[in-house]
PDB file of C-alpha atoms in Angstrom:
ATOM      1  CA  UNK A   1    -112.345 -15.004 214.457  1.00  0.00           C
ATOM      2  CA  UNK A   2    -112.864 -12.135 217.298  1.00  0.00           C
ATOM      3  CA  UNK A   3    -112.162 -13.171 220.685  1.00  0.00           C
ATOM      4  CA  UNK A   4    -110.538 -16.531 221.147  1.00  0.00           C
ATOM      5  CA  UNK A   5    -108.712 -17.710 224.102  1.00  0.00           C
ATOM      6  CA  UNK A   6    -105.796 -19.543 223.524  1.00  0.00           C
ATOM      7  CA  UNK A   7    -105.776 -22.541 225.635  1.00  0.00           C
ATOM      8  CA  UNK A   8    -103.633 -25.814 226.018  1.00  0.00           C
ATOM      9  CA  UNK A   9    -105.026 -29.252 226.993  1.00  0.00           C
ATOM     10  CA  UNK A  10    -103.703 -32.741 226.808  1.00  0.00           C
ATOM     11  CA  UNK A  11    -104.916 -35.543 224.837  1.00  0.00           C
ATOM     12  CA  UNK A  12    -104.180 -39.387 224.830  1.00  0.00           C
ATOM     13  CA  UNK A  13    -102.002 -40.383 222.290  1.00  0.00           C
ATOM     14  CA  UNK A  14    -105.182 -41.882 220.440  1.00  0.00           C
ATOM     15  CA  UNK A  15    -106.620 -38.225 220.777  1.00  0.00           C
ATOM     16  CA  UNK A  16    -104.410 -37.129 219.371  1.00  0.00           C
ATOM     17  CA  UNK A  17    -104.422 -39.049 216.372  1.00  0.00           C
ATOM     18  CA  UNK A  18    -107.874 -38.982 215.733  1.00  0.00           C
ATOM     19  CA  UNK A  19    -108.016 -35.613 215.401  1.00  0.00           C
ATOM     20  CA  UNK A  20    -104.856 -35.344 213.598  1.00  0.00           C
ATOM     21  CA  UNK A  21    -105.977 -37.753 211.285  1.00  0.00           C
ATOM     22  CA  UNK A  22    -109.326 -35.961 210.548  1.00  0.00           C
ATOM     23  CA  UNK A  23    -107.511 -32.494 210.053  1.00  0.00           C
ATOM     24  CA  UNK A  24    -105.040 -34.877 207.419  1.00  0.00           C
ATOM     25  CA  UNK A  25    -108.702 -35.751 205.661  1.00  0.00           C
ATOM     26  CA  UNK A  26    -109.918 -32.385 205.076  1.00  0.00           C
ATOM     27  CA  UNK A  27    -112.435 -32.342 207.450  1.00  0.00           C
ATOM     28  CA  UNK A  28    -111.181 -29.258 209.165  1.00  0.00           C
ATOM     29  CA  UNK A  29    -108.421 -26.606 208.516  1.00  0.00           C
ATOM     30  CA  UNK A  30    -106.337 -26.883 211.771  1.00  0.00           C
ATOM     31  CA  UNK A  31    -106.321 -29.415 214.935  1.00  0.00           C
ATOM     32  CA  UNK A  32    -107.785 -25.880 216.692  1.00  0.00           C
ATOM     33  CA  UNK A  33    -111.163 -26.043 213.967  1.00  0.00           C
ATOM     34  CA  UNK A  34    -112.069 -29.689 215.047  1.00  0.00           C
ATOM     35  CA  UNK A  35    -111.190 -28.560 219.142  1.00  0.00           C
ATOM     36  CA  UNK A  36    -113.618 -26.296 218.569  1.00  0.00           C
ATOM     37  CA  UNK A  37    -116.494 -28.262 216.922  1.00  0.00           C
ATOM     38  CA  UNK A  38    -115.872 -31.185 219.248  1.00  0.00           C
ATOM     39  CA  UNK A  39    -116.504 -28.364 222.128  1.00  0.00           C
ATOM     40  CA  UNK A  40    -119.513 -27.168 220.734  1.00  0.00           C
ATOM     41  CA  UNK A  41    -121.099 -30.618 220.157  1.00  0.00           C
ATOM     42  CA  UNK A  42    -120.233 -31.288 223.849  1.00  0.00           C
ATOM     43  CA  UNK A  43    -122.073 -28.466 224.771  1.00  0.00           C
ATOM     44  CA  UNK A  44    -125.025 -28.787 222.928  1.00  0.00           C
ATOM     45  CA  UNK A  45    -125.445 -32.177 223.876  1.00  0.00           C
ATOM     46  CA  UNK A  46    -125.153 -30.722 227.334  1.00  0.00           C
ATOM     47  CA  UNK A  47    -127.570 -28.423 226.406  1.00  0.00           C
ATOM     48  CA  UNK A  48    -130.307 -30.736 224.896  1.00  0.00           C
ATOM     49  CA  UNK A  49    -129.959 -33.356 227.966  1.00  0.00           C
ATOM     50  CA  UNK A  50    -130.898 -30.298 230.301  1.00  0.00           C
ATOM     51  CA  UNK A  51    -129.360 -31.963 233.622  1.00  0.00           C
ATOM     52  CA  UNK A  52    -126.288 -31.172 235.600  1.00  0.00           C
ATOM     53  CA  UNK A  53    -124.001 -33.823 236.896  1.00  0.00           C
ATOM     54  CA  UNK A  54    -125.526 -33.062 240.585  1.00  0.00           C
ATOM     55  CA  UNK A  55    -129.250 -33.991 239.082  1.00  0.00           C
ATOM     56  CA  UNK A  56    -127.919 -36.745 237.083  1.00  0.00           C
ATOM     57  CA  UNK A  57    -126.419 -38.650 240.450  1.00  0.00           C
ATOM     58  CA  UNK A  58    -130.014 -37.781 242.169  1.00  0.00           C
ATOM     59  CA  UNK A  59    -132.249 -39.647 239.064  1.00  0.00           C
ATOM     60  CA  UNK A  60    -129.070 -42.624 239.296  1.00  0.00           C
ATOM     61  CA  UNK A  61    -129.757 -43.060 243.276  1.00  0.00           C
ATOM     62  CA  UNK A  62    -133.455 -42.503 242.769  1.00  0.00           C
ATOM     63  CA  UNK A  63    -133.304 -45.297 240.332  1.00  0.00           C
ATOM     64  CA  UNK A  64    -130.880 -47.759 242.789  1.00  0.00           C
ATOM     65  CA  UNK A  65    -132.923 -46.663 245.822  1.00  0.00           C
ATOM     66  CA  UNK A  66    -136.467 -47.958 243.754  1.00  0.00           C
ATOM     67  CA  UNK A  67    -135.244 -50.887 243.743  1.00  0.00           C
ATOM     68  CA  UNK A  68    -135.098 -54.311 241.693  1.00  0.00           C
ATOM     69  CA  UNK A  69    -137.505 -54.279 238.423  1.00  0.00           C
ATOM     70  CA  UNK A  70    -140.650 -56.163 238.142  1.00  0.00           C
ATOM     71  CA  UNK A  71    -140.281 -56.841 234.789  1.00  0.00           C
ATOM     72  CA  UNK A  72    -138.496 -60.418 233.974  1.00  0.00           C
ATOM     73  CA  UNK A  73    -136.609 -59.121 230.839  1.00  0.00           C
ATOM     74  CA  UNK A  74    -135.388 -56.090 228.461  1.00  0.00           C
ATOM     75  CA  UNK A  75    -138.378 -57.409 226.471  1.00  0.00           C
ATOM     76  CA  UNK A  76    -140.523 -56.136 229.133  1.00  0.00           C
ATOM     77  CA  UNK A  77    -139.242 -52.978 229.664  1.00  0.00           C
ATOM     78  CA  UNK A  78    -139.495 -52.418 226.331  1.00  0.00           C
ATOM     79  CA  UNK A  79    -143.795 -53.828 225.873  1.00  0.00           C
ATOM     80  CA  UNK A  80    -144.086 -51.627 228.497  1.00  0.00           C
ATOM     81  CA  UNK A  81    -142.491 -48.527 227.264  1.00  0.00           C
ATOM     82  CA  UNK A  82    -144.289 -49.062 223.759  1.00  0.00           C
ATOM     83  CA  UNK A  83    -147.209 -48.985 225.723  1.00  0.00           C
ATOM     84  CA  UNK A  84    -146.763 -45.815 227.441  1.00  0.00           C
ATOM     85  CA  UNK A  85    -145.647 -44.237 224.375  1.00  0.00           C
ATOM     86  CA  UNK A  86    -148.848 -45.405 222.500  1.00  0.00           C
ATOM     87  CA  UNK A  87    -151.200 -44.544 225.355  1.00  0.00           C
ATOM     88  CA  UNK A  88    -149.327 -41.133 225.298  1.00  0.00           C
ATOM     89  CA  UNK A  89    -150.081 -40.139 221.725  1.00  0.00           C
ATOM     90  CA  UNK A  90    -153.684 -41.169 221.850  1.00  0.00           C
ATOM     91  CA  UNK A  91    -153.890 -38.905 224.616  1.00  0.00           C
ATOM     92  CA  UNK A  92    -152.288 -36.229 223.345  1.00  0.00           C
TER      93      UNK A  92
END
């Protein structure tokens, strides 16, 4: 592996564990392999969402600032969404 950076970090004890106890399975070589892979799902879920932290506080205060729903229930939200999505792929 060319150009690593040796690094040191703390974990919680439960971590710890879990990642001890999935290099003890055979799921990776060394506690540094599944480091590593946890990194790079962290950053391509980063990656995938597309927003920063600053844009993620703007859409939560854009959604406190609009205000109570006017749908009654999660049943609601979710008719309606099903609509849009429905309405969207005729559309489309």
């Amino acid at each position: 592996m060319a150009n690593v950076e040796k690094i040191t970090i703390a974990l919680t004890p439960e971590m710890a564990g879990f990642v001890r106890s999935a290099v003890d399975a055979g799921e990776y070589a060394s506690t540094s392999e599944a480091i590593r892979d946890a990194v790079r799902e962290w950053k391509e879920r980063r990656d995938l969402l597309g927003y920063t932290v600053e844009e993620l506080r703007e859409l939560v205060q854009e959604g406190i600032d609009s205000g109570l729903s006017s749908r009654a229930s999660m049943d609601d939200v979710k008719a309606e969404a099903r609509r849009r999505f429905d309405a969207s792929r005729r559309d489309a």
